[in-house]
Every structure is written in structure tokens, then in C-alpha cells.
């Protein structure tokens, strides 16, 4: 932290500083303005203007709508048995969730956008991740705001702009300005135009700067993951976690039982910061994934996107071990190569924001060497550093399962058992890809940040994925809606705070 002694003069004085301009930050700004239009607000955002929006901009845009508070609580409690969410927080969260739908619909209307019942990707009315835990009763339906991609973010952004809330872009948060004894927060240090500036927050500071998924060292040291890559914004590099630790906050959910958002099969070009997501809607199935030994290790074509790449092992839902099996290769034939793009055009920073090209039939990627090509499986194995004998035997065993109509080894959906038979043959390395991280400071649903003794740190609030309440499994559409309700709650609580007075005042 930085003390008041570090400040010789304030560059700016506002009522509330909102740090981070994604779903939570935008929701906080909208709620703060609507609560008190006379309040002086400022959003500071680390990314340049063209790259603002955080993970919200490139997520699946799913919004969980629930009509049954008791069922929703029971469902989330069942998903959190490995690390239970406190009952008072669960109660408050569920209450706000069942009352959120009208606000989302208003956000869409005010942005001249369409609120859609459904995901926007498929004909499904609702994504039910864990029905045996109560998903069917808890989830009324899945919703979104069009267009796909980025409709939710575009609607939030339009609402912030409509209200005229100022935003500083290219302005990363450097530190909080605090009393080292009481931990009371008075403002923030921000770097803007290469200069550090002190901004006074008369009422409060709201941190909504996202997680640490784009920081490789934090992934290793906080989660034990190596060689992983973000699917979302490359600007989430753990700034909030570091600052909250310095601020004296009690941390939680830094290391859940599994990655709540999942570890997905990505495809990363060598020089990119972020990863594409392998196309889970690919219409051809003549492919398998193999681990570092050249062997299959899970049911690849089962609809794992519906459980955020969790599968059931030993009676529990756990991450598909793409990270421990790494390096993983997708092995496929000419039929799959011609069937369509191996990657999705949505749901990733690479596709949506950077708009990196990918050829329709994957031929450009073959030509570039990203996808390796050979006339035989044995020759292909040599190109990717695997044993020709082992890989050939694995493909033969898989093809035999296709002929038998049953995958006894990995339990793959029989409808997707298509042999790898049409040469030439191909391989592409998969990157374990991360949606987000949820660790941060312990908080309540109004975003109050708590210290190691269980007391709220004065004038400090937190919202969104940073410090998320989710402690293990996650239901589709919960992260964005949690960002909305915590952003709104933090805004109301921040504005209700009595303004701080300096000694001179």
C-alpha cells in the first residue's frame, strides 16, 4: 500500500473510483449513476480503449436466469461442497439473482439491443451443467443480449456512455492509498500517460480488475498450472490480487478444487498472447486427443463444453486433465480437416478482439506448419515427437472401437465414433486454455472487502471475478451475473459511505 504521505497533491478528486472496465466495473458505474446522478465517478482501465471490456467482451455471453431462490441456493451449495460458501452470502446471492432479470432486460432496451431467451449459439433454452445436483430446478433459462459475440458487453458499454461516466483508458491501477494502521482507503495511484497520478476517492474505491489468468508465474505458483494460456483478455495479470494482499485483505478461492471455469482445449499460434478455442461444434469426428505418451486419456467428443470441461472421476466432477497430460495433440484425418475450422470464431480474445485469421478448411494452418501433416500415422508420430508404434496402435484401437460401436476404454459418445481412416493425417498441439480465475479478497455481496480479523476495510470494495464467491463447480451464466450484482451492490454501498475528510477540511 501507499500511505497519505506519498501524496503531495491530488491530480483528481471524485466520489468513487471504479478500477476496471468489464462487466463488473460497467455495472457499478451504471448503478452508481442511477443511484446518484450528481456523484462524481471515474473509471480507470488498464487496457487501451480498443481492448477494453475484459473477459465479458469475449465470453459466451450467457446469463443465468433463476426464478426459484431455494432451488438456486440448494444447487450452488451442492456444487460447493468441497469448499462451502458461507450461508449468509449464499442467501444474499440467490436473492439478488432471482431479482436480476428486469435489470438485464432494461440494460438491453436502453442500448437498443435484443434480450434473448437462449444461448444464441444453439437451440438450447437452458444450459444445465449438473442436473443431478439440481440444475433443472434452479435454472429457469439461459439468456443473453444480442449480437453474438460481445452483446452483453456492448449493451453495458452503451449504457455507461449514455450516462456520460468518464473513463481513463491506458491507466493501470498501481496501488491503493491507505492508512497503514486502520487500512482505510483514501484513493489510488494510477499510471496515465507515463506519469503516476494520485486520485482521491472521497467515498470509496471499487476494484473490478479481473483475475490472474494471463500471468504465467501466478498460474504456476497459485494454481500449479504450467503451459496454460488465457482464452480471454491478456490484461488480467493479477494486479488486483497483489494489491489486495498489500492492502491487508483476507484472500479466498485462489486455489479451488478445480478450475471453476474449466481447463479447455485451446489452439495457440506461436506468437499470440491468447489462445483460440477448439471448435466444439465441429461436424466431423474422425479425430482423437493423445497425451505426451501418445495415448488417449478421456472421451474427447462428449459434450464437455456443457460442464466447463469437467468429467466425472471417482464419483466427483473434476477438470479434464489437459494440463497434466500436456503436451496434448489432436490427431485427425482428411475428412475432419475439410469439415470446417478447427477453432471457434467466438468466445476468445484471439477470434473476437484481435480477429486473427483462420482458414475455413485449415489449409493455411497446414501450410504454415501449425498443423503437421503426414501420409501415415507412423510418419506423423515422428513429426510430433511421439512413438510411431504407440500412436499407430492407439489409432488402430480407436478405429476398432468405431467398428464395434463402443468405446470401452474412454466412454466416448457412440454417435461420434468415426474412424481416422482418410489420409493424409494431421496433428495439432493443444494448449490448456483458461477462461478466468476467481480468487481474490473475501467479500460480501455488497463488495465489502474483509481483513484477516473479519472486519471490513474502510472504503474498499471488490466486484466481479476478482474475489468471486464460487469455490468449486460453476453453472453456466453465473460469472457475468455475479459481476452484475456485485458491481451494483458495491456501487450502492460505496455511495452510502460517509465522505472522508482530510485534516485541512
Coordinates of C-alpha atoms in Angstrom, one line a residue:
X1 CA 0.0 0.0 0.0
X2 CA 1.0 3.6 -0.3
X3 CA 0.2 6.0 2.6
X4 CA -1.1 9.5 2.5
X5 CA 2.5 10.7 3.0
X6 CA 3.2 9.6 -0.6
X7 CA 0.7 12.2 -1.9
X8 CA 1.9 15.8 -2.3
X9 CA -1.2 16.7 -4.3
X10 CA -4.2 15.1 -5.8
X11 CA -4.5 15.0 -9.6
X12 CA -8.2 14.3 -9.5
X13 CA -10.9 14.2 -6.8
X14 CA -14.1 12.1 -7.2
X15 CA -16.6 10.4 -5.0
X16 CA -16.0 6.8 -6.3
X17 CA -13.1 5.4 -8.3
X18 CA -14.0 2.2 -10.2
X19 CA -10.9 0.3 -11.2
X20 CA -11.5 -2.0 -14.2
X21 CA -14.0 -1.6 -17.1
X22 CA -15.5 -5.0 -17.7
X23 CA -18.9 -6.4 -16.7
X24 CA -18.5 -5.6 -13.0
X25 CA -17.0 -2.2 -13.5
X26 CA -19.6 -1.2 -16.1
X27 CA -22.4 -2.5 -13.8
X28 CA -21.0 -0.5 -10.9
X29 CA -20.8 2.7 -13.0
X30 CA -24.4 2.3 -14.2
X31 CA -25.8 1.6 -10.8
X32 CA -23.8 4.4 -9.2
X33 CA -25.0 7.0 -11.7
X34 CA -28.6 5.8 -11.4
X35 CA -28.4 5.9 -7.6
X36 CA -27.0 9.4 -7.5
X37 CA -26.6 11.2 -10.9
X38 CA -24.7 14.0 -9.1
X39 CA -22.0 11.8 -7.8
X40 CA -18.6 12.3 -9.3
X41 CA -17.4 8.9 -10.8
X42 CA -14.3 7.8 -12.6
X43 CA -13.5 4.5 -14.3
X44 CA -9.8 3.7 -14.8
X45 CA -9.0 0.9 -17.2
X46 CA -5.6 -0.7 -17.8
X47 CA -6.2 -1.6 -21.4
X48 CA -6.3 0.8 -24.4
X49 CA -9.8 1.8 -25.4
X50 CA -9.9 -0.6 -28.3
X51 CA -9.1 -3.5 -26.0
X52 CA -11.4 -2.6 -23.0
X53 CA -14.2 -4.9 -21.8
X54 CA -12.3 -7.6 -20.1
X55 CA -13.5 -11.2 -20.3
X56 CA -17.0 -10.0 -20.6
X57 CA -16.3 -9.0 -24.2
X58 CA -15.3 -12.4 -25.4
X59 CA -17.2 -14.8 -23.0
X60 CA -20.0 -17.0 -24.1
X61 CA -22.3 -14.1 -23.1
X62 CA -24.5 -16.5 -21.1
X63 CA -26.7 -15.0 -18.3
X64 CA -28.2 -17.4 -15.7
X65 CA -31.9 -16.6 -15.0
X66 CA -33.5 -18.2 -12.0
X67 CA -37.0 -18.0 -10.6
X68 CA -36.5 -20.3 -7.6
X69 CA -34.4 -18.9 -4.8
X70 CA -34.4 -22.0 -2.7
X71 CA -33.6 -24.3 -5.6
X72 CA -30.8 -22.0 -6.7
X73 CA -29.3 -21.9 -3.2
X74 CA -29.5 -25.7 -2.9
X75 CA -27.9 -26.1 -6.3
X76 CA -25.0 -23.8 -5.6
X77 CA -24.5 -25.4 -2.2
X78 CA -24.2 -28.8 -3.8
X79 CA -21.7 -27.5 -6.3
X80 CA -19.6 -26.0 -3.5
X81 CA -19.3 -29.0 -1.1
X82 CA -15.5 -29.1 -1.5
X83 CA -15.3 -25.5 -0.1
X84 CA -18.7 -24.4 1.2
X85 CA -19.8 -20.8 0.5
X86 CA -20.9 -19.1 3.8
X87 CA -24.7 -19.4 4.1
X88 CA -25.3 -15.7 4.6
X89 CA -23.5 -15.0 1.3
X90 CA -25.3 -17.8 -0.5
X91 CA -28.7 -16.4 0.8
X92 CA -27.9 -12.9 -0.4
X93 CA -26.5 -14.0 -3.7
X94 CA -29.6 -16.2 -4.5
X95 CA -32.0 -13.3 -3.5
X96 CA -30.3 -10.9 -5.9
X97 CA -30.1 -13.5 -8.7
X98 CA -33.8 -14.2 -8.8
X99 CA -34.4 -10.4 -9.0
X100 CA -31.8 -9.6 -11.7
X101 CA -33.8 -10.4 -14.9
X102 CA -35.6 -7.0 -15.1
X103 CA -32.4 -5.1 -14.8
X104 CA -30.7 -7.1 -17.6
X105 CA -33.8 -6.5 -19.8
X106 CA -33.6 -2.8 -19.1
X107 CA -29.9 -2.7 -20.0
X108 CA -30.7 -4.3 -23.3
X109 CA -33.6 -1.9 -24.0
X110 CA -31.6 1.2 -23.2
X111 CA -28.9 0.0 -25.6
X112 CA -31.5 -0.7 -28.3
X113 CA -30.4 -4.3 -28.1
X114 CA -32.3 -7.6 -28.0
X115 CA -32.6 -9.6 -24.9
X116 CA -32.7 -13.3 -26.0
X117 CA -34.0 -16.3 -24.1
X118 CA -31.4 -18.9 -25.0
X119 CA -27.6 -19.0 -25.6
X120 CA -27.5 -17.6 -29.1
X121 CA -25.3 -20.4 -30.2
X122 CA -27.7 -23.4 -30.2
X123 CA -31.4 -24.1 -29.9
X124 CA -31.0 -24.9 -26.2
X125 CA -33.2 -22.9 -23.9
X126 CA -31.0 -23.5 -20.9
X127 CA -27.6 -25.0 -20.2
X128 CA -27.9 -27.4 -17.3
X129 CA -24.4 -28.3 -16.2
X130 CA -25.1 -30.7 -13.3
X131 CA -28.7 -31.9 -13.3
X132 CA -28.1 -34.4 -10.6
X133 CA -27.3 -31.5 -8.2
X134 CA -30.5 -29.6 -9.0
X135 CA -29.8 -27.6 -12.2
X136 CA -33.2 -28.2 -13.7
X137 CA -35.0 -26.7 -10.7
X138 CA -32.5 -23.9 -10.2
X139 CA -32.1 -22.6 -13.8
X140 CA -35.3 -21.2 -15.4
X141 CA -33.4 -20.5 -18.6
X142 CA -30.2 -19.2 -20.0
X143 CA -30.3 -15.7 -21.6
X144 CA -28.1 -13.3 -23.5
X145 CA -28.1 -10.0 -25.2
X146 CA -27.5 -9.9 -28.9
X147 CA -25.4 -9.6 -31.0
X148 CA -23.2 -12.7 -30.7
X149 CA -20.3 -12.2 -30.0
X150 CA -20.0 -9.5 -27.3
X151 CA -23.7 -8.4 -27.0
X152 CA -23.7 -8.2 -23.2
X153 CA -20.5 -6.1 -23.1
X154 CA -21.8 -3.8 -25.9
X155 CA -25.0 -3.2 -24.1
X156 CA -23.2 -2.4 -20.8
X157 CA -20.7 -0.1 -22.6
X158 CA -23.6 1.7 -24.4
X159 CA -25.3 2.3 -21.0
X160 CA -22.1 3.7 -19.5
X161 CA -21.6 6.0 -22.4
X162 CA -25.2 7.1 -22.3
X163 CA -24.7 8.3 -18.7
X164 CA -21.5 10.1 -19.5
X165 CA -19.4 8.4 -16.9
X166 CA -15.7 9.3 -17.6
X167 CA -13.3 6.6 -18.4
X168 CA -9.5 6.8 -18.4
X169 CA -8.0 4.2 -20.7
X170 CA -4.4 3.1 -20.7
X171 CA -4.5 3.9 -17.0
X172 CA -3.5 0.8 -14.9
X173 CA -4.0 0.8 -11.2
X174 CA -0.7 1.0 -9.4
X175 CA -1.6 1.0 -5.7
X176 CA -4.2 1.9 -3.1
X177 CA -3.6 5.0 -0.9
X178 CA -4.3 3.8 2.7
X179 CA -3.7 4.4 6.3
X180 CA -1.2 1.7 7.3
X181 CA -2.7 1.3 10.7
X182 CA -6.5 1.4 10.1
X183 CA -6.3 0.3 6.4
X184 CA -8.8 3.0 5.5
X185 CA -8.6 3.7 1.8
X186 CA -8.4 7.3 0.6
X187 CA -7.7 6.9 -3.1
X188 CA -5.5 5.3 -5.7
X189 CA -2.2 5.7 -7.6
X190 CA -2.7 5.4 -11.3
X191 CA -0.3 5.5 -14.2
X192 CA -1.5 7.6 -17.0
X193 CA 0.5 8.9 -20.0
X194 CA 3.6 7.5 -18.3
X195 CA 3.0 9.6 -15.2
X196 CA 1.9 8.4 -11.8
X197 CA -1.1 10.3 -10.6
X198 CA -2.9 10.3 -7.2
X199 CA -6.7 10.2 -7.4
X200 CA -8.7 11.0 -4.3
X201 CA -11.8 8.9 -3.6
X202 CA -13.9 10.9 -1.2
X203 CA -16.2 7.9 -0.6
X204 CA -14.7 4.6 -1.9
X205 CA -12.6 2.6 -4.3
X206 CA -14.2 -0.3 -6.2
X207 CA -11.7 -3.0 -7.5
X208 CA -13.1 -4.9 -10.5
X209 CA -9.8 -5.6 -12.4
X210 CA -10.3 -9.3 -13.0
X211 CA -8.1 -12.2 -12.1
X212 CA -4.6 -13.6 -12.9
X213 CA -5.2 -16.0 -15.8
X214 CA -2.8 -14.1 -18.1
X215 CA 0.1 -14.2 -15.6
X216 CA 2.1 -17.4 -16.2
X217 CA 4.0 -17.2 -12.9
X218 CA 0.9 -16.7 -10.8
X219 CA -0.7 -19.7 -12.6
X220 CA 2.3 -21.8 -11.6
X221 CA 2.6 -20.5 -8.0
X222 CA -1.1 -20.1 -7.1
X223 CA -2.7 -22.8 -9.1
X224 CA 0.1 -25.2 -10.0
X225 CA -0.6 -24.9 -13.7
X226 CA 2.2 -24.6 -16.3
X227 CA 2.0 -24.0 -20.1
X228 CA -1.6 -22.6 -19.8
X229 CA -2.9 -19.7 -21.8
X230 CA -5.9 -17.4 -21.4
X231 CA -8.9 -17.5 -23.8
X232 CA -9.9 -14.0 -22.7
X233 CA -8.2 -10.7 -22.1
X234 CA -4.4 -10.7 -21.8
X235 CA -4.7 -7.7 -19.4
X236 CA -5.8 -9.9 -16.4
X237 CA -2.4 -10.3 -14.9
X238 CA -3.2 -10.4 -11.2
X239 CA -2.9 -6.7 -10.4
X240 CA -5.9 -6.9 -8.1
X241 CA -4.7 -9.9 -6.2
X242 CA -1.3 -8.3 -5.5
X243 CA -2.8 -5.0 -4.4
X244 CA -5.4 -6.7 -2.1
X245 CA -2.7 -8.7 -0.4
X246 CA -0.7 -5.5 0.2
X247 CA -3.9 -3.8 1.5
X248 CA -4.3 -6.4 4.3
X249 CA -7.2 -8.3 2.8
X250 CA -8.1 -11.9 3.7
X251 CA -7.9 -13.9 0.5
X252 CA -10.1 -16.7 -0.7
X253 CA -10.7 -19.1 -3.6
X254 CA -7.2 -18.7 -5.0
X255 CA -7.0 -22.5 -5.4
X256 CA -10.4 -24.2 -5.8
X257 CA -10.8 -28.0 -6.0
X258 CA -10.7 -27.4 -9.8
X259 CA -10.7 -24.5 -12.2
X260 CA -14.3 -23.3 -11.8
X261 CA -14.4 -22.0 -15.4
X262 CA -12.6 -25.1 -16.7
X263 CA -9.4 -26.0 -18.5
X264 CA -10.3 -26.1 -22.2
X265 CA -8.6 -27.4 -25.3
X266 CA -7.1 -24.3 -27.0
X267 CA -5.0 -23.9 -30.1
X268 CA -2.4 -21.2 -29.8
X269 CA -0.3 -19.7 -32.6
X270 CA 3.3 -19.4 -31.5
X271 CA 3.5 -15.6 -31.1
X272 CA 0.0 -14.9 -29.8
X273 CA -0.7 -13.9 -26.2
X274 CA -4.0 -15.7 -26.1
X275 CA -5.5 -19.0 -27.5
X276 CA -8.2 -19.9 -29.9
X277 CA -10.8 -22.4 -28.6
X278 CA -11.1 -25.7 -30.4
X279 CA -14.4 -25.9 -32.2
X280 CA -16.8 -28.0 -30.1
X281 CA -19.4 -27.7 -32.8
X282 CA -17.1 -29.3 -35.5
X283 CA -19.4 -31.6 -37.6
X284 CA -16.7 -34.3 -38.2
X285 CA -15.5 -36.8 -35.5
X286 CA -12.6 -38.6 -37.1
X287 CA -10.1 -37.5 -34.5
X288 CA -8.8 -38.2 -31.1
X289 CA -6.6 -36.4 -28.5
X290 CA -3.5 -38.1 -27.2
X291 CA -1.3 -37.3 -24.2
X292 CA 2.5 -36.9 -24.0
X293 CA 2.9 -40.7 -24.4
X294 CA 0.7 -40.9 -27.5
X295 CA -2.3 -42.4 -25.7
X296 CA -5.9 -41.3 -25.3
X297 CA -7.0 -40.2 -21.9
X298 CA -10.7 -39.1 -22.0
X299 CA -13.9 -39.1 -24.0
X300 CA -13.0 -36.3 -26.4
X301 CA -16.3 -35.7 -28.1
X302 CA -18.6 -35.9 -25.1
X303 CA -20.3 -32.5 -24.7
X304 CA -17.8 -31.3 -22.2
X305 CA -18.5 -27.7 -23.0
X306 CA -21.7 -28.1 -21.1
X307 CA -19.8 -28.8 -17.9
X308 CA -17.0 -26.4 -18.4
X309 CA -14.7 -29.3 -19.3
X310 CA -15.3 -31.2 -16.2
X311 CA -15.8 -35.0 -16.3
X312 CA -16.8 -37.5 -13.6
X313 CA -14.0 -39.4 -12.0
X314 CA -14.1 -41.3 -8.6
X315 CA -17.6 -40.0 -8.1
X316 CA -16.6 -36.3 -8.4
X317 CA -16.6 -33.7 -11.2
X318 CA -13.0 -32.8 -11.9
X319 CA -11.1 -30.9 -14.6
X320 CA -10.4 -32.9 -17.8
X321 CA -6.6 -33.3 -17.3
X322 CA -5.4 -31.4 -20.4
X323 CA -2.9 -29.7 -18.2
X324 CA -1.3 -32.8 -16.7
X325 CA -1.4 -34.7 -20.0
X326 CA 0.3 -31.8 -21.8
X327 CA 1.7 -31.7 -24.4
X328 CA -1.6 -33.0 -25.9
X329 CA -2.1 -33.5 -29.6
X330 CA -5.2 -33.7 -31.6
X331 CA -4.8 -36.5 -34.3
X332 CA -7.2 -36.3 -37.2
X333 CA -7.7 -37.2 -40.9
X334 CA -8.5 -35.5 -44.1
X335 CA -12.3 -35.8 -43.5
X336 CA -12.0 -33.7 -40.3
X337 CA -9.5 -31.3 -41.9
X338 CA -12.1 -30.5 -44.6
X339 CA -15.1 -30.4 -42.4
X340 CA -14.6 -26.8 -41.1
X341 CA -12.5 -24.6 -39.0
X342 CA -10.8 -26.4 -36.1
X343 CA -11.4 -23.2 -34.0
X344 CA -14.4 -21.2 -33.0
X345 CA -14.9 -17.7 -34.3
X346 CA -16.4 -16.6 -30.9
X347 CA -15.6 -16.9 -27.2
X348 CA -11.9 -16.0 -27.4
X349 CA -9.8 -12.8 -27.5
X350 CA -7.9 -14.2 -30.5
X351 CA -11.0 -14.5 -32.6
X352 CA -13.3 -11.7 -31.4
X353 CA -11.0 -8.8 -30.5
X354 CA -7.7 -9.5 -32.3
X355 CA -9.6 -11.1 -35.2
X356 CA -6.7 -13.3 -36.1
X357 CA -7.4 -15.2 -39.3
X358 CA -8.1 -18.9 -39.6
X359 CA -8.8 -20.6 -42.9
X360 CA -12.2 -22.3 -43.5
X361 CA -10.6 -25.7 -44.3
X362 CA -7.5 -25.3 -42.1
X363 CA -5.3 -25.4 -45.2
X364 CA -3.4 -22.2 -44.3
X365 CA -2.5 -23.6 -40.9
X366 CA -1.2 -26.7 -42.5
X367 CA 0.9 -24.6 -44.9
X368 CA 2.3 -22.6 -42.0
X369 CA 3.3 -25.7 -40.1
X370 CA 1.0 -25.0 -37.1
X371 CA -0.9 -28.2 -38.2
X372 CA 1.5 -31.0 -39.1
X373 CA 0.8 -33.3 -42.0
X374 CA 2.0 -36.8 -43.0
X375 CA 0.9 -39.7 -45.3
X376 CA 0.9 -42.2 -42.4
X377 CA 0.2 -42.2 -38.7
X378 CA 3.7 -43.5 -38.1
X379 CA 5.3 -40.7 -40.0
X380 CA 3.0 -38.2 -38.2
X381 CA 4.2 -39.5 -34.9
X382 CA 7.8 -38.8 -35.9
X383 CA 6.9 -35.2 -36.7
X384 CA 5.4 -34.5 -33.2
X385 CA 7.9 -36.5 -31.1
X386 CA 5.8 -39.5 -30.3
X387 CA 6.5 -43.2 -30.6
X388 CA 5.3 -44.4 -34.0
X389 CA 4.4 -47.8 -32.6
X390 CA 2.3 -46.4 -29.7
X391 CA 0.4 -43.8 -31.7
X392 CA -0.3 -46.3 -34.5
X393 CA -1.6 -48.8 -32.0
X394 CA -3.7 -46.2 -30.3
X395 CA -5.3 -45.1 -33.6
X396 CA -5.9 -48.8 -34.5
X397 CA -7.5 -49.4 -31.2
X398 CA -9.8 -46.4 -31.6
X399 CA -10.7 -47.4 -35.1
X400 CA -11.6 -50.9 -33.8
X401 CA -13.9 -49.2 -31.2
X402 CA -15.5 -47.3 -34.1
X403 CA -16.2 -50.6 -35.9
X404 CA -17.6 -52.2 -32.7
X405 CA -19.7 -49.1 -32.0
X406 CA -18.5 -48.9 -28.4
X407 CA -15.6 -47.1 -26.8
X408 CA -15.0 -49.3 -23.8
X409 CA -11.7 -47.6 -22.9
X410 CA -12.8 -43.9 -22.6
X411 CA -16.6 -44.0 -22.9
X412 CA -16.9 -41.7 -25.9
X413 CA -20.3 -41.0 -27.3
X414 CA -21.1 -43.8 -29.8
X415 CA -22.6 -41.4 -32.2
X416 CA -19.2 -39.7 -32.6
X417 CA -17.2 -42.9 -33.2
X418 CA -15.8 -42.1 -36.7
X419 CA -12.6 -43.8 -37.8
X420 CA -9.4 -42.0 -38.6
X421 CA -9.0 -43.5 -42.0
X422 CA -8.9 -41.0 -44.8
X423 CA -5.3 -39.9 -45.4
X424 CA -3.3 -37.7 -45.3
X425 CA -3.2 -37.4 -41.5
X426 CA -2.7 -34.4 -39.3
X427 CA -1.7 -33.3 -35.8
X428 CA -2.0 -30.0 -33.9
X429 CA -0.8 -29.4 -30.4
X430 CA -3.5 -28.3 -27.9
X431 CA -2.9 -25.7 -25.3
X432 CA -4.6 -26.0 -21.9
X433 CA -6.7 -22.8 -22.0
X434 CA -8.2 -20.9 -19.1
X435 CA -11.5 -19.0 -19.1
X436 CA -10.7 -17.0 -15.9
X437 CA -9.7 -17.2 -12.3
X438 CA -11.9 -16.3 -9.4
X439 CA -9.5 -15.8 -6.5
X440 CA -9.3 -12.5 -4.6
X441 CA -10.3 -10.9 -1.3
X442 CA -13.0 -12.3 0.9
X443 CA -16.1 -10.1 0.4
X444 CA -19.8 -9.9 0.8
X445 CA -22.4 -9.3 -1.9
X446 CA -22.1 -5.5 -1.5
X447 CA -18.4 -6.0 -2.3
X448 CA -17.1 -5.0 1.2
X449 CA -13.5 -6.4 1.5
X450 CA -12.6 -8.1 4.8
X451 CA -9.3 -8.1 6.6
X452 CA -7.6 -11.0 8.4
X453 CA -9.7 -10.3 11.5
X454 CA -13.0 -10.3 9.7
X455 CA -13.5 -6.6 9.7
X456 CA -14.4 -4.6 6.6
X457 CA -11.5 -2.5 5.2
X458 CA -13.0 1.0 5.2
X459 CA -13.9 2.4 1.8
X460 CA -12.6 -0.6 -0.2
X461 CA -14.9 -2.7 -2.3
X462 CA -14.5 -5.5 -4.8
X463 CA -16.6 -6.9 -7.6
X464 CA -16.6 -9.4 -10.5
X465 CA -14.3 -12.4 -11.0
X466 CA -11.7 -10.8 -8.6
X467 CA -12.8 -12.5 -5.3
X468 CA -15.7 -14.4 -6.8
X469 CA -17.8 -16.4 -4.4
X470 CA -17.6 -19.5 -6.5
X471 CA -15.4 -22.0 -4.7
X472 CA -15.6 -25.2 -6.9
X473 CA -18.1 -26.1 -9.6
X474 CA -19.7 -23.4 -11.7
X475 CA -23.1 -23.1 -13.5
X476 CA -23.0 -21.6 -17.0
X477 CA -24.1 -17.9 -16.8
X478 CA -23.1 -17.3 -13.2
X479 CA -19.9 -15.3 -13.6
X480 CA -21.4 -12.5 -15.6
X481 CA -24.5 -12.3 -13.4
X482 CA -22.3 -12.3 -10.3
X483 CA -20.3 -9.5 -11.8
X484 CA -23.5 -7.5 -12.4
X485 CA -24.9 -8.0 -8.9
X486 CA -21.6 -7.4 -7.1
X487 CA -20.9 -4.4 -9.2
X488 CA -24.3 -2.9 -8.5
X489 CA -24.1 -3.8 -4.8
X490 CA -20.6 -2.3 -4.4
X491 CA -21.8 0.9 -6.1
X492 CA -24.7 1.4 -3.8
X493 CA -22.6 0.6 -0.7
X494 CA -19.8 2.9 -1.9
X495 CA -22.2 5.8 -2.4
X496 CA -23.7 5.2 1.1
X497 CA -20.3 5.7 2.7
X498 CA -19.8 9.0 4.6
X499 CA -17.2 11.1 2.7
X500 CA -13.8 11.2 4.2
X501 CA -12.4 14.5 5.3
X502 CA -8.8 15.5 5.3
X503 CA -7.2 17.2 8.3
X504 CA -7.5 20.5 6.5
X505 CA -11.2 20.1 6.0

